[in-house]
Amino acid sequence: MSFGGKVLTIFHLDNSRSERIIWLAEELGLAYELQTFARENRAAPAALLDIHPIGTAPLLRDGARVIMESGAIVEYLVNCHGQGRLMEPVMSPHYIDYLQWLHFAEGTALSAMSRAFGMRMLLGAECPAVQNAMVRQQRTLQVVERELAVRPYFAGPRFTAADIMMEYYFTALERASMVDLHTYEHTTRWIAMVRSRPAYQRMMAVAAPTAAL
Ligand SMILES: N[C@@H](CCC(=O)N[C@@H](CS)C(=O)NCC(=O)O)C(=O)O
């Protein structure tokens, strides 16, 4: 498939953050080729190293360039292929929230969650260091809950790419059975709302996990 004379290829690893990129491409109605890789012993297969030496997913190929890092790929797609959709421009009153949550998703929320998950697997849930890490997760969830109590979406009144970035944090928490989200009323309302979007459903139709982490 081609877009603007170029071919977008999304390199997706089963049960991973690359779901974000497929979801965004579906939201924006972009034509793309999807290449899906199965995990090997939970990790990315060596074949991803042939696409980019980082060897992780997601990766996006646009013409001659391969881009790594999900947040960068999301910003690239909305800025260069989105024609102003699903983003807040610098002069928007919602720009700071958009920018903040777009980056918080990977920079703080998911990186801390991944560390906590790894520590729990190695040290067990009773270890004090693991419990400390879980307290930090609870703090993140409380901050998110407070934000979503006063606005429908992370950047304000409109669904944006910041919601796509943040959603995978909750997907990861749920798939790792890290927390029970049911006590977070506004957060669960938001989760249900964004996952009911047709583009999310289309993403799940092609990228639903085939194996547990
Ligand atoms: N911060 C990076 C994280 C990339 C990353 O670690 N991806 C995971 C998938 S969720 C991966 O490829 N894991 C397999 C591995 O590291 O072997 C991003 O957002 O793209």
Short mmCIF file of C-alpha atoms and ligand atoms in Angstrom, two decimals:
data_model
loop_
_atom_site.label_atom_id
_atom_site.label_comp_id
_atom_site.label_asym_id
_atom_site.label_seq_id
_atom_site.Cartn_x
_atom_site.Cartn_y
_atom_site.Cartn_z
CA MET A 1 0.00 0.00 0.00
CA SER A 2 1.24 3.51 -0.60
CA PHE A 3 0.69 6.95 0.85
CA GLY A 4 1.81 10.14 -0.88
CA GLY A 5 3.98 8.16 -3.26
CA LYS A 6 5.73 6.45 -0.34
CA VAL A 7 5.20 3.20 1.47
CA LEU A 8 4.64 3.19 5.23
CA THR A 9 5.58 -0.08 6.90
CA ILE A 10 4.76 -0.71 10.54
CA PHE A 11 6.92 -3.39 12.18
CA HIS A 12 4.81 -4.79 14.97
CA LEU A 13 5.88 -7.16 17.74
CA ASP A 14 3.14 -9.37 19.14
CA ASN A 15 1.73 -8.12 22.46
CA SER A 16 3.60 -4.82 22.44
CA ARG A 17 3.57 -1.02 22.27
CA SER A 18 3.51 -1.16 18.50
CA GLU A 19 -0.27 -1.50 18.83
CA ARG A 20 -0.15 2.29 19.29
CA ILE A 21 1.23 2.87 15.82
CA ILE A 22 -1.32 0.64 14.09
CA TRP A 23 -4.12 2.32 16.04
CA LEU A 24 -2.86 5.79 15.06
CA ALA A 25 -2.48 4.81 11.40
CA GLU A 26 -6.07 3.53 11.49
CA GLU A 27 -7.30 6.74 13.14
CA LEU A 28 -5.59 8.83 10.47
CA GLY A 29 -6.73 6.56 7.64
CA LEU A 30 -3.15 6.01 6.47
CA ALA A 31 -2.31 3.24 4.07
CA TYR A 32 0.38 1.01 5.52
CA GLU A 33 1.94 -2.39 5.25
CA LEU A 34 1.95 -4.35 8.50
CA GLN A 35 4.74 -6.79 9.33
CA THR A 36 4.12 -8.73 12.52
CA PHE A 37 6.80 -10.56 14.49
CA ALA A 38 6.22 -13.22 17.12
CA ARG A 39 8.15 -13.00 20.37
CA GLU A 40 10.86 -15.55 21.10
CA ASN A 41 11.24 -16.31 24.82
CA ARG A 42 9.28 -13.11 25.48
CA ALA A 43 11.85 -11.00 23.58
CA ALA A 44 11.88 -9.50 20.11
CA PRO A 45 13.21 -11.92 17.46
CA ALA A 46 16.59 -11.30 15.84
CA ALA A 47 14.77 -10.56 12.58
CA LEU A 48 13.88 -7.10 13.94
CA LEU A 49 17.62 -6.33 14.05
CA ASP A 50 17.61 -6.57 10.27
CA ILE A 51 15.13 -3.67 10.19
CA HIS A 52 16.95 -1.46 12.73
CA PRO A 53 19.93 -2.17 15.01
CA ILE A 54 17.85 -1.28 18.10
CA GLY A 55 15.96 -4.54 17.54
CA THR A 56 12.80 -3.44 19.42
CA ALA A 57 9.27 -2.54 18.34
CA PRO A 58 7.65 -0.45 17.17
CA LEU A 59 9.59 0.54 14.08
CA LEU A 60 8.19 2.53 11.20
CA ARG A 61 9.62 2.66 7.70
CA ASP A 62 8.68 5.67 5.60
CA GLY A 63 10.47 5.63 2.28
CA ALA A 64 14.19 5.26 2.90
CA ARG A 65 13.99 6.09 6.63
CA VAL A 66 13.33 3.75 9.55
CA ILE A 67 12.15 5.48 12.76
CA MET A 68 12.36 3.95 16.23
CA GLU A 69 10.70 4.94 19.54
CA SER A 70 6.92 4.88 19.75
CA GLY A 71 6.52 8.49 20.95
CA ALA A 72 8.71 9.78 18.12
CA ILE A 73 6.82 7.67 15.57
CA VAL A 74 3.51 9.01 16.88
CA GLU A 75 4.72 12.63 16.70
CA TYR A 76 6.11 12.01 13.23
CA LEU A 77 2.87 10.54 11.93
CA VAL A 78 0.62 13.27 13.33
CA ASN A 79 2.97 16.07 12.28
CA CYS A 80 3.94 14.80 8.83
CA HIS A 81 1.00 12.62 7.78
CA GLY A 82 -1.85 13.83 10.00
CA GLN A 83 -2.77 17.13 8.37
CA GLY A 84 -3.42 18.70 11.77
CA ARG A 85 -5.54 15.84 13.11
CA LEU A 86 -5.18 14.22 16.56
CA MET A 87 -2.69 16.82 17.81
CA GLU A 88 -2.70 20.22 19.49
CA PRO A 89 -0.63 22.94 17.82
CA VAL A 90 1.79 25.08 19.84
CA MET A 91 -0.66 27.98 20.09
CA SER A 92 -3.52 25.78 21.32
CA PRO A 93 -4.65 26.23 24.97
CA HIS A 94 -4.42 22.42 25.17
CA TYR A 95 -0.85 22.20 23.86
CA ILE A 96 0.84 21.78 27.25
CA ASP A 97 -1.47 18.93 28.28
CA TYR A 98 -1.05 17.30 24.89
CA LEU A 99 2.75 17.51 25.05
CA GLN A 100 2.98 16.49 28.69
CA TRP A 101 0.87 13.32 28.43
CA LEU A 102 2.29 12.33 25.06
CA HIS A 103 5.71 12.15 26.72
CA PHE A 104 4.67 11.04 30.20
CA ALA A 105 3.26 7.81 28.73
CA GLU A 106 6.63 6.41 27.74
CA GLY A 107 9.06 8.58 29.69
CA THR A 108 7.57 7.93 33.14
CA ALA A 109 4.48 5.71 33.24
CA LEU A 110 5.45 2.77 31.09
CA SER A 111 9.15 2.77 31.91
CA ALA A 112 8.39 2.67 35.66
CA MET A 113 5.71 0.03 35.11
CA SER A 114 8.12 -2.17 33.11
CA ARG A 115 10.76 -1.87 35.83
CA ALA A 116 8.19 -2.77 38.51
CA PHE A 117 6.99 -5.75 36.45
CA GLY A 118 10.55 -7.04 35.95
CA MET A 119 11.41 -6.58 39.64
CA ARG A 120 8.24 -8.40 40.69
CA MET A 121 9.13 -11.36 38.46
CA LEU A 122 12.65 -11.55 39.88
CA LEU A 123 12.06 -10.64 43.54
CA GLY A 124 8.40 -11.47 44.21
CA ALA A 125 5.53 -9.17 45.18
CA GLU A 126 6.50 -9.04 48.88
CA CYS A 127 9.94 -7.52 48.30
CA PRO A 128 10.06 -3.93 49.75
CA ALA A 129 11.64 -2.57 46.55
CA VAL A 130 8.76 -4.03 44.53
CA GLN A 131 6.23 -2.58 46.95
CA ASN A 132 7.91 0.84 46.62
CA ALA A 133 7.66 0.57 42.86
CA MET A 134 3.98 -0.29 43.18
CA VAL A 135 3.39 2.77 45.40
CA ARG A 136 4.79 4.87 42.54
CA GLN A 137 2.36 3.19 40.15
CA GLN A 138 -0.52 4.03 42.50
CA ARG A 139 0.65 7.65 42.57
CA THR A 140 0.66 7.77 38.77
CA LEU A 141 -2.84 6.30 38.71
CA GLN A 142 -4.08 8.86 41.23
CA VAL A 143 -2.65 11.74 39.17
CA VAL A 144 -4.28 10.36 36.02
CA GLU A 145 -7.60 9.87 37.80
CA ARG A 146 -7.54 13.48 38.99
CA GLU A 147 -6.89 14.74 35.46
CA LEU A 148 -9.59 12.60 33.85
CA ALA A 149 -12.11 13.75 36.45
CA VAL A 150 -12.01 17.26 34.96
CA ARG A 151 -11.57 16.61 31.24
CA PRO A 152 -12.78 13.85 28.90
CA TYR A 153 -9.39 13.24 27.27
CA PHE A 154 -5.78 13.74 28.31
CA ALA A 155 -5.33 16.90 26.22
CA GLY A 156 -8.77 18.33 26.98
CA PRO A 157 -12.00 18.17 24.99
CA ARG A 158 -10.68 16.21 22.01
CA PHE A 159 -9.24 12.74 21.51
CA THR A 160 -5.58 13.11 20.47
CA ALA A 161 -2.43 11.07 19.99
CA ALA A 162 -1.71 11.65 23.71
CA ASP A 163 -4.63 9.31 24.45
CA ILE A 164 -3.15 6.68 22.15
CA MET A 165 0.21 6.95 23.91
CA MET A 166 -1.39 6.74 27.38
CA GLU A 167 -3.77 3.88 26.58
CA TYR A 168 -0.96 1.36 26.19
CA TYR A 169 0.12 2.05 29.78
CA PHE A 170 -3.22 0.66 30.96
CA THR A 171 -3.08 -2.21 28.50
CA ALA A 172 0.34 -3.12 29.89
CA LEU A 173 -0.87 -2.87 33.51
CA GLU A 174 -3.84 -5.11 32.74
CA ARG A 175 -1.87 -7.69 30.75
CA ALA A 176 0.70 -7.90 33.54
CA SER A 177 -2.08 -8.12 36.18
CA MET A 178 -0.34 -5.32 38.07
CA VAL A 179 -3.31 -3.39 39.47
CA ASP A 180 -7.07 -3.51 39.71
CA LEU A 181 -8.23 -0.41 37.85
CA HIS A 182 -11.87 -0.70 38.86
CA THR A 183 -11.58 1.75 41.75
CA TYR A 184 -10.42 4.44 39.29
CA GLU A 185 -13.81 5.54 38.02
CA HIS A 186 -12.79 8.30 35.59
CA THR A 187 -9.88 6.31 34.25
CA THR A 188 -12.02 3.26 33.52
CA ARG A 189 -14.60 5.51 31.83
CA TRP A 190 -11.84 6.92 29.61
CA ILE A 191 -10.41 3.44 28.85
CA ALA A 192 -13.82 2.16 27.74
CA MET A 193 -14.40 5.27 25.63
CA VAL A 194 -11.12 5.16 23.71
CA ARG A 195 -11.24 1.39 23.22
CA SER A 196 -14.71 1.68 21.71
CA ARG A 197 -13.34 3.76 18.84
CA PRO A 198 -13.66 2.01 15.47
CA ALA A 199 -9.95 2.56 14.72
CA TYR A 200 -8.98 0.83 17.99
CA GLN A 201 -11.24 -2.08 17.06
CA ARG A 202 -9.65 -2.27 13.60
CA MET A 203 -6.22 -2.29 15.23
CA MET A 204 -7.26 -5.14 17.53
CA ALA A 205 -8.64 -7.07 14.56
CA VAL A 206 -5.14 -7.25 13.06
CA ALA A 207 -2.93 -6.95 16.14
CA ALA A 208 -4.60 -8.62 19.13
CA PRO A 209 -1.92 -10.47 21.14
CA THR A 210 -1.51 -14.12 20.21
CA ALA A 211 0.60 -15.03 23.26
CA ALA A 212 0.84 -13.84 26.88
CA LEU A 213 3.88 -11.87 27.96
N1 LIG B 1 10.59 3.25 24.56
C1 LIG B 1 10.53 2.34 23.44
C2 LIG B 1 10.44 0.92 24.00
C3 LIG B 1 10.66 -0.12 22.93
C4 LIG B 1 10.50 -1.50 23.51
O1 LIG B 1 11.14 -1.87 24.53
N2 LIG B 1 9.64 -2.31 22.87
C5 LIG B 1 9.35 -3.62 23.37
C6 LIG B 1 7.94 -4.00 22.96
S1 LIG B 1 6.73 -3.36 24.04
C7 LIG B 1 10.25 -4.65 22.76
O2 LIG B 1 10.57 -4.57 21.59
N3 LIG B 1 10.59 -5.66 23.56
C8 LIG B 1 11.27 -6.80 23.12
C9 LIG B 1 12.71 -6.80 23.48
O3 LIG B 1 13.21 -5.82 24.05
O4 LIG B 1 13.37 -7.80 23.18
C10 LIG B 1 9.35 2.68 22.55
O5 LIG B 1 8.39 3.28 23.07
O6 LIG B 1 9.38 2.40 21.36
#
